[in-house]
CSV table of C-alpha atoms in Angstrom, one decimal:
chain,number,residue,atom,x,y,z
A,87,MET,CA,22.9,-13.9,-35.0
A,88,ASN,CA,26.4,-13.7,-34.9
A,89,ASP,CA,28.3,-12.4,-31.3
A,90,THR,CA,32.6,-11.5,-32.5
A,91,SER,CA,33.4,-11.4,-28.6
A,92,ASP,CA,36.8,-10.5,-29.2
A,93,GLU,CA,35.9,-7.7,-31.3
A,94,PRO,CA,34.7,-4.9,-30.6
A,95,GLU,CA,31.4,-5.9,-33.6
A,96,ARG,CA,27.9,-7.3,-33.3
A,97,THR,CA,26.5,-8.9,-36.6
A,98,PHE,CA,22.1,-9.6,-36.3
A,99,ALA,CA,21.1,-11.4,-39.2
A,100,ALA,CA,18.2,-10.2,-41.3
A,101,MET,CA,14.9,-10.1,-38.8
A,102,PRO,CA,12.2,-11.7,-39.4
A,103,PRO,CA,8.5,-8.8,-40.0
A,104,ALA,CA,7.2,-7.2,-37.4
A,105,GLN,CA,3.5,-8.2,-38.9
A,106,GLY,CA,1.0,-6.7,-35.8
A,107,ARG,CA,3.6,-5.4,-32.9
A,108,GLY,CA,5.8,-2.1,-32.7
A,109,PHE,CA,9.3,-2.2,-32.6
A,110,ALA,CA,9.7,-1.9,-29.7
A,111,SER,CA,8.6,-3.9,-25.8
A,112,SER,CA,11.3,-2.6,-23.5
A,113,TRP,CA,11.4,1.5,-22.3
A,114,TRP,CA,14.5,1.4,-23.1
A,115,GLY,CA,13.9,0.5,-26.9
A,116,ARG,CA,11.4,2.6,-26.2
A,117,ALA,CA,13.8,5.4,-25.7
A,118,TRP,CA,16.0,4.8,-28.3
A,119,LEU,CA,12.8,5.1,-30.8
A,120,GLU,CA,12.1,8.4,-28.7
A,121,ALA,CA,14.8,9.9,-30.2
A,122,LEU,CA,14.4,9.4,-33.1
A,123,GLU,CA,11.5,10.4,-33.3
A,124,GLY,CA,12.3,13.3,-31.4
A,125,THR,CA,15.2,14.4,-33.9
A,126,ALA,CA,13.5,13.3,-37.6
A,127,LEU,CA,11.8,16.3,-39.3
A,128,ASP,CA,9.8,14.6,-41.4
A,129,GLY,CA,7.0,12.8,-40.1
A,130,ARG,CA,6.1,11.0,-43.7
A,131,GLN,CA,9.6,9.4,-44.3
A,132,LEU,CA,9.6,8.2,-40.6
A,133,LYS,CA,6.1,6.3,-41.8
A,134,GLN,CA,7.5,5.1,-44.4
A,135,GLY,CA,10.8,4.1,-42.1
A,136,ARG,CA,8.4,2.2,-40.5
A,137,ARG,CA,7.1,0.3,-42.7
A,138,LEU,CA,10.3,-0.6,-44.6
A,139,ALA,CA,11.5,-2.4,-41.6
A,140,ARG,CA,8.0,-3.6,-40.9
A,141,GLU,CA,8.7,-5.9,-44.2
A,142,SER,CA,11.7,-6.7,-43.3
A,143,ARG,CA,13.6,-4.9,-45.9
A,144,VAL,CA,16.7,-3.9,-43.8
A,145,GLY,CA,19.1,-6.7,-43.7
A,146,ALA,CA,22.0,-8.1,-41.1
A,147,VAL,CA,23.1,-5.5,-39.1
A,148,SER,CA,25.8,-4.3,-38.0
A,149,VAL,CA,27.0,-2.9,-33.9
A,150,ARG,CA,29.9,-1.9,-33.8
A,151,PRO,CA,31.5,1.2,-31.4
A,152,GLY,CA,29.6,4.7,-32.8
A,153,ARG,CA,27.6,3.5,-35.1
A,154,ILE,CA,25.6,1.1,-37.0
A,155,THR,CA,25.9,-0.4,-40.8
A,156,ALA,CA,22.4,-2.2,-42.6
A,157,ILE,CA,21.5,-2.7,-46.7
A,158,VAL,CA,17.6,-1.3,-46.6
A,159,GLN,CA,16.4,-2.1,-49.8
A,160,ASP,CA,13.1,-0.6,-51.5
A,161,PRO,CA,9.5,-1.3,-52.6
A,162,ASP,CA,11.9,-0.6,-55.7
A,163,SER,CA,14.1,-3.6,-54.8
A,164,THR,CA,16.9,-0.7,-55.2
A,165,THR,CA,19.4,-0.9,-52.4
A,166,TYR,CA,20.3,1.5,-49.6
A,167,ARG,CA,23.8,1.5,-47.5
A,168,SER,CA,23.0,3.1,-44.3
A,169,ASP,CA,24.2,3.4,-41.1
A,170,VAL,CA,23.7,6.2,-37.9
A,171,LEU,CA,25.7,8.0,-35.6
A,172,LEU,CA,25.5,7.6,-32.1
A,173,GLN,CA,28.5,9.4,-29.4
A,174,ARG,CA,30.8,7.1,-28.2
A,175,LEU,CA,31.7,8.1,-24.3
A,176,SER,CA,34.9,9.3,-23.3
A,177,GLU,CA,37.5,6.7,-21.3
A,178,GLU,CA,36.7,9.5,-18.6
A,179,GLU,CA,32.5,9.1,-18.7
A,180,TRP,CA,33.7,5.1,-19.4
A,181,ASP,CA,35.8,4.8,-15.7
A,182,ARG,CA,32.6,6.3,-14.4
A,183,PHE,CA,29.9,4.9,-15.1
A,184,LEU,CA,32.1,1.0,-14.6
A,185,ASP,CA,32.7,2.6,-10.4
A,186,MET,CA,29.0,3.7,-10.4
A,187,ALA,CA,28.3,-0.1,-11.8
A,188,SER,CA,30.7,-2.1,-10.1
A,189,GLU,CA,29.6,-0.5,-6.6
A,190,ARG,CA,26.3,-1.9,-7.0
A,191,SER,CA,26.1,-5.5,-7.3
A,192,GLY,CA,22.7,-5.4,-8.1
A,193,HIS,CA,23.8,-3.6,-11.5
A,194,ILE,CA,25.1,-6.0,-13.0
A,195,ALA,CA,23.5,-8.8,-12.2
A,196,ALA,CA,20.2,-7.2,-14.4
A,197,LEU,CA,22.2,-6.7,-17.4
A,198,LEU,CA,23.6,-10.1,-17.2
A,199,ASP,CA,20.0,-10.4,-17.0
A,200,ARG,CA,19.7,-8.1,-20.5
A,201,GLU,CA,17.7,-6.1,-18.8
A,202,MET,CA,18.3,-2.0,-18.3
A,203,PRO,CA,16.7,-0.9,-15.4
A,204,THR,CA,15.7,2.9,-14.5
A,205,HIS,CA,18.0,2.8,-11.7
A,206,LEU,CA,20.7,1.7,-13.5
A,207,VAL,CA,20.2,4.8,-16.1
A,208,GLU,CA,19.4,7.5,-13.2
A,209,ASP,CA,23.0,6.5,-11.9
A,210,ALA,CA,25.2,6.6,-14.9
A,211,ALA,CA,23.9,10.2,-15.9
A,212,ALA,CA,24.1,10.9,-11.4
A,213,ALA,CA,27.5,10.8,-12.2
A,214,GLY,CA,27.4,12.9,-15.4
A,215,VAL,CA,27.1,9.4,-17.7
A,216,HIS,CA,23.6,9.0,-20.4
A,217,LEU,CA,23.6,6.2,-22.2
A,218,LEU,CA,20.5,6.5,-23.6
A,219,PRO,CA,20.5,9.1,-26.6
A,220,GLY,CA,18.9,11.9,-26.7
A,221,ILE,CA,16.8,14.5,-29.3
A,222,GLY,CA,19.4,15.3,-31.6
A,223,ASP,CA,21.7,11.8,-30.8
A,224,LEU,CA,20.9,10.0,-33.4
A,225,GLU,CA,23.4,11.3,-36.7
A,226,PRO,CA,21.7,9.4,-40.3
A,227,GLU,CA,23.5,8.4,-43.7
A,228,CYS,CA,22.7,7.1,-46.3
A,229,GLY,CA,24.0,6.1,-49.3
A,230,CYS,CA,20.6,8.4,-50.8
A,231,GLU,CA,22.1,11.0,-49.8
A,232,ALA,CA,19.0,12.3,-47.8
A,233,TRP,CA,19.4,15.1,-45.7
A,234,ASP,CA,17.6,14.3,-42.8
A,235,HIS,CA,16.5,11.2,-42.1
A,236,CYS,CA,15.6,9.0,-43.5
A,237,PRO,CA,13.0,6.2,-44.7
A,238,HIS,CA,16.0,3.6,-45.2
A,239,SER,CA,17.6,5.5,-41.7
A,240,GLY,CA,15.2,5.3,-40.0
A,241,ALA,CA,14.1,1.5,-40.7
A,242,LEU,CA,17.6,1.0,-39.1
A,243,CYS,CA,16.9,2.9,-36.1
A,244,TYR,CA,13.3,1.1,-36.0
A,245,GLN,CA,14.7,-3.0,-35.7
A,246,VAL,CA,18.0,-1.8,-33.4
A,247,ALA,CA,15.5,-0.9,-31.3
A,248,ARG,CA,13.7,-4.2,-31.8
A,249,LEU,CA,17.8,-5.5,-30.8
A,250,LEU,CA,17.7,-3.7,-28.2
A,251,ASP,CA,14.6,-5.1,-26.6
A,252,GLN,CA,17.3,-8.0,-26.7
A,253,ASP,CA,20.2,-7.0,-24.8
A,254,PRO,CA,21.2,-3.7,-24.3
A,255,PHE,CA,24.2,-4.6,-24.8
A,256,VAL,CA,24.0,-3.2,-28.5
A,257,LEU,CA,23.5,-0.1,-26.8
A,258,LEU,CA,26.6,-0.2,-24.1
A,259,LEU,CA,28.4,-1.6,-28.0
A,260,LEU,CA,27.9,1.5,-29.6
A,261,ARG,CA,28.9,4.1,-26.6
A,262,GLY,CA,31.8,2.4,-26.9
A,263,ARG,CA,32.6,-1.2,-24.7
A,264,SER,CA,31.9,-5.0,-26.2
A,265,GLU,CA,30.1,-7.0,-23.4
A,266,ARG,CA,33.1,-9.3,-22.9
A,267,ARG,CA,35.7,-6.6,-22.1
A,268,LEU,CA,32.8,-4.7,-20.1
A,269,LEU,CA,32.5,-7.2,-17.6
A,270,ASP,CA,35.4,-8.2,-18.0
A,271,GLU,CA,36.6,-4.5,-16.4
A,272,LEU,CA,33.4,-4.2,-14.4
A,273,GLN,CA,34.9,-7.9,-12.3
A,274,ALA,CA,38.7,-6.3,-12.2
A,275,ARG,CA,36.5,-3.3,-10.3
A,276,THR,CA,34.5,-5.4,-7.9
A,277,ALA,CA,37.1,-7.7,-7.1
A,278,ALA,CA,39.7,-4.7,-6.9
A,279,ARG,CA,37.2,-3.4,-4.2
A,280,ALA,CA,36.9,-7.0,-2.2
A,281,VAL,CA,40.3,-6.7,-1.2
A,282,ARG,CA,41.2,-2.8,-0.7
A,283,ASP,CA,41.6,-1.9,3.0
A,284,PRO,CA,38.3,-1.1,5.3
A,285,GLN,CA,40.0,1.3,6.7
A,286,GLU,CA,41.8,3.2,3.4
A,287,GLU,CA,37.8,3.8,3.0
A,288,ASP,CA,36.8,4.8,5.5
A,289,ARG,CA,39.8,8.0,5.6
A,290,ALA,CA,38.2,8.8,1.7
A,291,VAL,CA,37.5,12.1,1.2
A,292,PRO,CA,35.4,13.2,-1.7
A,293,ALA,CA,37.1,15.3,-4.4
A,294,GLY,CA,34.0,17.3,-4.7
A,295,PRO,CA,30.8,17.8,-5.1
A,296,PRO,CA,28.7,14.6,-6.7
A,297,ALA,CA,28.0,15.2,-10.4
A,298,GLY,CA,24.5,16.1,-10.7
A,299,VAL,CA,21.6,16.2,-13.9
A,300,ARG,CA,21.1,19.3,-15.4
A,301,ALA,CA,17.7,20.7,-14.7
A,302,ASP,CA,17.1,21.4,-18.9
A,303,GLU,CA,18.3,17.2,-19.2
A,304,ALA,CA,15.9,16.1,-16.3
A,305,PHE,CA,13.2,17.4,-18.5
A,306,ALA,CA,13.8,16.4,-21.7
A,307,ALA,CA,14.0,12.9,-20.5
A,308,ARG,CA,10.5,13.2,-18.7
A,309,ASP,CA,8.7,11.2,-21.3
A,310,ILE,CA,11.7,8.7,-21.7
A,311,LEU,CA,11.8,6.6,-18.9
A,312,PRO,CA,8.9,4.8,-17.6
A,313,PRO,CA,6.3,6.4,-15.1
A,314,LEU,CA,6.1,5.5,-12.1
A,315,PRO,CA,4.3,2.6,-10.3
A,316,ALA,CA,0.9,2.7,-8.9
A,317,PRO,CA,1.4,3.2,-5.4
A,318,PRO,CA,0.1,0.6,-3.2
A,319,PRO,CA,-3.0,-0.1,-1.5
A,320,ARG,CA,-4.0,1.8,1.2
A,321,PRO,CA,-3.5,-1.0,4.5
A,322,GLN,CA,-6.8,-1.2,6.2
A,323,ALA,CA,-6.7,-0.7,10.0
A,324,PRO,CA,-3.4,0.4,11.3
A,325,GLY,CA,-0.8,-2.6,11.9
A,326,PRO,CA,0.1,-3.1,15.4
A,327,PRO,CA,2.7,-2.4,18.1
A,328,PRO,CA,5.8,-3.5,18.7
A,329,SER,CA,5.7,-5.9,21.2
A,330,LEU,CA,8.0,-5.4,24.4
A,331,ASP,CA,8.0,-8.8,26.2
A,332,THR,CA,10.9,-9.8,26.2
A,333,GLU,CA,13.6,-11.1,28.3
A,334,THR,CA,15.1,-8.6,29.0
A,335,GLY,CA,14.5,-5.9,31.7
A,336,PRO,CA,13.1,-2.2,31.5
A,337,GLY,CA,15.8,0.7,32.2
A,338,ALA,CA,15.0,2.5,35.3
A,339,ALA,CA,13.9,5.4,33.3
A,340,VAL,CA,12.0,3.1,30.7
A,341,ASP,CA,8.3,2.8,31.4
A,342,PRO,CA,7.4,-0.3,28.9
A,343,ALA,CA,3.7,0.0,29.8
A,344,ALA,CA,3.3,3.8,28.1
A,345,LEU,CA,6.1,2.9,25.6
A,346,GLU,CA,3.3,0.3,24.5
A,347,VAL,CA,0.8,3.2,24.0
A,348,LEU,CA,3.5,5.6,22.4
A,349,ALA,CA,4.6,3.2,19.9
A,350,ALA,CA,0.1,1.7,19.4
A,351,ASP,CA,-0.5,6.0,18.9
A,352,SER,CA,2.2,6.6,15.9
A,353,ALA,CA,1.2,4.0,14.3
A,354,VAL,CA,-3.4,5.3,14.3
A,355,ARG,CA,-1.9,8.7,13.5
A,356,ALA,CA,0.4,7.4,10.5
A,357,PHE,CA,-2.8,5.1,9.6
A,358,ALA,CA,-5.1,8.4,10.2
A,359,MET,CA,-2.9,11.2,7.7
A,360,LEU,CA,-2.1,8.3,5.0
A,361,VAL,CA,-5.9,7.7,4.4
A,362,ASP,CA,-6.8,11.8,4.4
A,363,ALA,CA,-3.1,11.8,2.1
A,364,LEU,CA,-5.6,9.3,-0.5
A,365,SER,CA,-9.2,10.6,0.4
A,366,ASP,CA,-10.7,13.0,-2.1
A,367,GLY,CA,-10.0,16.7,-1.9
A,368,HIS,CA,-6.8,16.4,0.2
A,369,THR,CA,-4.5,18.9,-1.2
A,370,LEU,CA,-7.4,20.9,-1.0
A,371,ARG,CA,-8.2,21.9,2.3
A,372,ALA,CA,-6.7,23.6,4.8
A,373,PRO,CA,-3.5,21.6,7.2
A,374,ALA,CA,-6.0,21.1,10.7
A,375,ALA,CA,-4.8,23.2,14.1
A,376,GLU,CA,-1.9,22.4,15.9
A,377,LEU,CA,-3.3,20.7,19.2
A,378,THR,CA,-2.0,21.8,22.4
A,379,ALA,CA,-0.3,19.7,24.7
A,380,ASP,CA,-3.7,19.2,27.1
A,381,GLN,CA,-6.0,19.2,23.4
A,382,ASP,CA,-2.8,15.6,22.7
A,383,ALA,CA,-2.9,13.6,26.1
A,384,VAL,CA,-7.1,14.3,25.4
A,385,ARG,CA,-6.5,12.7,22.2
A,386,LEU,CA,-4.1,10.1,23.1
A,387,ALA,CA,-6.5,8.8,26.2
A,388,ALA,CA,-8.7,8.7,23.4
A,389,ALA,CA,-7.1,7.2,20.6
A,390,THR,CA,-5.1,4.3,22.3
A,391,ARG,CA,-7.7,2.9,25.6
A,392,PRO,CA,-4.2,2.6,27.4
A,393,GLY,CA,-4.1,1.1,30.7
A,394,HIS,CA,-5.3,2.4,34.7
A,395,HIS,CA,-1.5,2.8,35.3
A,396,VAL,CA,-1.6,5.3,32.2
A,397,LEU,CA,-3.9,6.9,32.2
A,398,ALA,CA,-3.0,8.2,36.0
A,399,ARG,CA,0.1,9.7,33.9
A,400,ILE,CA,-2.4,11.1,31.1
A,401,ALA,CA,-4.7,13.5,33.6
A,402,ALA,CA,-1.5,14.1,35.8
A,403,ALA,CA,0.1,15.6,32.3
A,404,SER,CA,-2.7,17.2,31.5
A,405,GLY,CA,-4.1,19.1,34.6
A,406,ARG,CA,-7.3,16.9,34.8
A,407,GLN,CA,-8.8,14.7,37.4
A,408,ARG,CA,-9.1,11.2,36.5
A,409,THR,CA,-12.9,11.1,36.1
A,410,ASP,CA,-12.9,14.9,34.4
A,411,LEU,CA,-10.2,12.9,31.7
A,412,ASP,CA,-12.6,10.4,31.6
A,413,ALA,CA,-15.7,13.1,30.1
A,414,ALA,CA,-13.1,14.7,28.9
A,415,VAL,CA,-12.0,11.5,26.4
A,416,SER,CA,-15.7,11.0,26.2
A,417,ALA,CA,-16.0,14.8,24.3
A,418,TRP,CA,-12.8,13.7,22.3
A,419,ARG,CA,-15.1,10.6,21.0
A,420,TYR,CA,-17.7,12.8,20.5
A,421,GLY,CA,-15.8,14.8,17.5
A,422,GLY,CA,-12.9,16.3,18.7
A,423,ALA,CA,-10.9,19.2,19.2
A,424,ALA,CA,-14.5,21.8,18.9
A,425,ALA,CA,-16.5,19.0,21.1
A,426,LEU,CA,-13.6,19.0,23.9
A,427,ALA,CA,-13.9,22.6,23.6
A,428,VAL,CA,-18.0,23.1,24.5
A,429,TYR,CA,-17.3,20.1,27.4
A,430,ASP,CA,-14.6,22.9,29.1
A,431,GLU,CA,-15.8,26.5,27.7
A,432,GLU,CA,-18.5,28.1,28.9
A,433,TRP,CA,-18.8,30.9,27.4
A,434,THR,CA,-21.6,34.2,26.8
A,435,PRO,CA,-23.2,34.2,23.1
A,436,GLY,CA,-22.6,38.0,21.5
A,437,PRO,CA,-26.5,39.4,20.2
A,438,GLN,CA,-26.1,37.7,16.8
A,439,GLU,CA,-24.9,34.4,18.0
A,440,LEU,CA,-27.5,34.1,21.0
A,441,ALA,CA,-30.7,35.3,18.0
A,442,ARG,CA,-29.6,32.4,15.7
A,443,ALA,CA,-29.8,30.3,18.9
A,444,ARG,CA,-32.6,31.4,20.3
A,445,ALA,CA,-34.8,30.9,16.7
A,446,ASP,CA,-33.1,27.3,16.4
A,447,LEU,CA,-35.2,26.2,19.3
A,448,ALA,CA,-37.7,28.0,18.2
A,449,ALA,CA,-38.0,26.1,15.0
A,450,ALA,CA,-37.2,22.4,15.9
A,451,TRP,CA,-39.8,22.3,18.2
A,452,ASP,CA,-44.5,22.4,17.1
A,453,ASP,CA,-45.5,25.0,19.0
A,454,GLY,CA,-47.1,24.0,23.4
A,455,GLU,CA,-44.6,20.9,22.6
A,456,ALA,CA,-41.7,22.9,23.8
A,457,PRO,CA,-39.4,21.8,26.9
A,458,ARG,CA,-38.9,24.1,29.3
A,459,LEU,CA,-35.5,24.3,29.2
A,460,ARG,CA,-33.4,27.2,31.2
A,461,PRO,CA,-30.6,29.2,29.9
A,462,ALA,CA,-27.5,29.8,31.4
A,463,HIS,CA,-24.6,31.5,29.1
A,464,ASN,CA,-24.7,28.6,26.2
A,465,ARG,CA,-25.8,26.1,28.0
A,466,TRP,CA,-29.5,25.8,28.1
A,467,THR,CA,-30.4,22.8,30.9
A,468,LEU,CA,-33.7,20.7,30.0
A,469,MET,CA,-36.3,22.0,33.7
A,470,GLY,CA,-36.7,18.5,35.5
A,471,ALA,CA,-35.1,17.0,34.0
A,472,ASP,CA,-31.0,15.8,34.0
A,473,ALA,CA,-30.2,16.7,30.6
A,474,GLN,CA,-28.5,19.7,28.5
A,475,LEU,CA,-28.5,21.5,25.1
A,476,ARG,CA,-24.7,23.4,24.8
A,477,TYR,CA,-24.3,25.8,22.2
A,478,GLY,CA,-21.0,25.6,20.2
A,479,ARG,CA,-20.0,28.3,19.2
A,480,ASP,CA,-19.9,26.4,15.4
A,481,GLY,CA,-23.3,26.8,15.7
A,482,ARG,CA,-24.6,23.4,17.0
A,483,TRP,CA,-26.2,22.0,19.7
A,484,TRP,CA,-24.5,19.7,22.0
A,485,PRO,CA,-26.3,17.3,23.8
A,486,TYR,CA,-25.0,16.0,27.6
A,487,ARG,CA,-26.5,14.2,30.5
A,488,LYS,CA,-25.4,14.6,35.1
A,489,GLU,CA,-24.5,11.5,35.6
A,490,ARG,CA,-22.8,11.8,39.2
A,491,GLY,CA,-23.5,15.9,40.4
A,492,ARG,CA,-21.5,16.3,37.1
A,493,TRP,CA,-22.6,17.0,33.3
A,494,VAL,CA,-20.8,14.5,30.8
A,495,PRO,CA,-21.1,14.7,26.5
A,496,ALA,CA,-23.9,12.2,26.0
A,497,GLY,CA,-23.5,12.4,22.5
A,498,PRO,CA,-22.5,14.5,18.7
A,499,ALA,CA,-23.4,17.3,17.5
A,500,ASP,CA,-26.3,18.2,15.6
A,501,ASP,CA,-27.8,21.4,13.4
A,502,ASP,CA,-31.6,20.6,15.4
A,503,PRO,CA,-31.5,20.9,18.9
A,504,ALA,CA,-34.4,19.1,19.2
A,505,ALA,CA,-32.4,16.2,17.0
A,506,ALA,CA,-30.0,16.7,20.0
A,507,LEU,CA,-31.7,16.4,22.7
A,508,ALA,CA,-33.8,13.1,22.1
A,509,GLY,CA,-30.4,11.5,21.6
A,510,VAL,CA,-29.8,11.5,25.8
A,511,PRO,CA,-32.0,8.8,28.0
A,512,ALA,CA,-34.5,9.6,30.3
A,513,ASP,CA,-33.1,7.5,32.5
A,514,PRO,CA,-28.9,8.2,33.2
A,515,ALA,CA,-28.8,4.8,35.1
A,516,ALA,CA,-30.5,3.1,31.9
A,517,ASP,CA,-27.2,3.9,29.3
A,518,ALA,CA,-24.8,2.6,32.2
């Protein structure tokens, strides 16, 4: 490989055969081949070109601004000079590219590592500079006088893809800048930016709206850029909230304990939203109904298990007594908003709901084994015991038990009233 650094041309020695491997492993090398294969109209000739390249029938490759050249030998030893032309970037385009790259040290570091990261190409495109060739951009000229990409120009392009894998500066030279000139210009702009008056930079006003990428160009590049990386694995639990135990005292209006509860709740809610978003069928489910202020207060107390001080504040904000909030929290933990509605609401079933409820009760026990239940609205109380069944608007049965003179939730809902009632301890003290 010969790099004539003082001149805008490089010559690469003929490469060995490419047996058993592809012609490009880098994403930008594959993008080059995508432009070739999307342009060529005769797939048969491209196949012949791959064979010529794989058999190392492409001689030394000369790369200079706007053109690559090589002598390609046919299987019968006939040789042809083959050229492929690529439009050079204009001085204005180079100016925009150099401004963009000099603002981001990571771009320069990647190029020096012989890498062309996707964000460099995307940032250049956002500045209106297209580094990679697109379909129709690679123009062939060959001594065989074929009208399309012939086997010789195809073989040349396949070998250049291997060169691009090793050094993306080959592409930049084709676009019009040698490595030395490009790095010198980037260094000069970076140095000038470093000494620029910060106040002057603060006063700078963009000349116009930022350059964008045309929709049809973005769509055409969909198969060129590499796929997005796989998402990170789902965490096993919510992250811990930040500690507010610092040497600096809180402000007069700040309650550290309440703030820690809100931070912990944010972590819990974010985790729940992530789990739901990654679950099967997420896009098919309707979004959950928005909670009322009272429902959200109960949810907050159930999710975070705050201390007595914060729990008293939540009870006052929700308009509940402390014992009432405790029972509401218990209901929430058994079934969320639906369970809380059953705890709070006493309603009278209509004829259809009442008929279904009675049918459930009749089918739940064998003849002669049904307990004596006293109905009142949507509640059936077990006579002679501190147990109760509540019928929800969703047709499920919720078990309750009496503690210290008030009814409290005793378990989750069940479609079978007998199964729901079986979970209520006969002696409330046994479950304390």
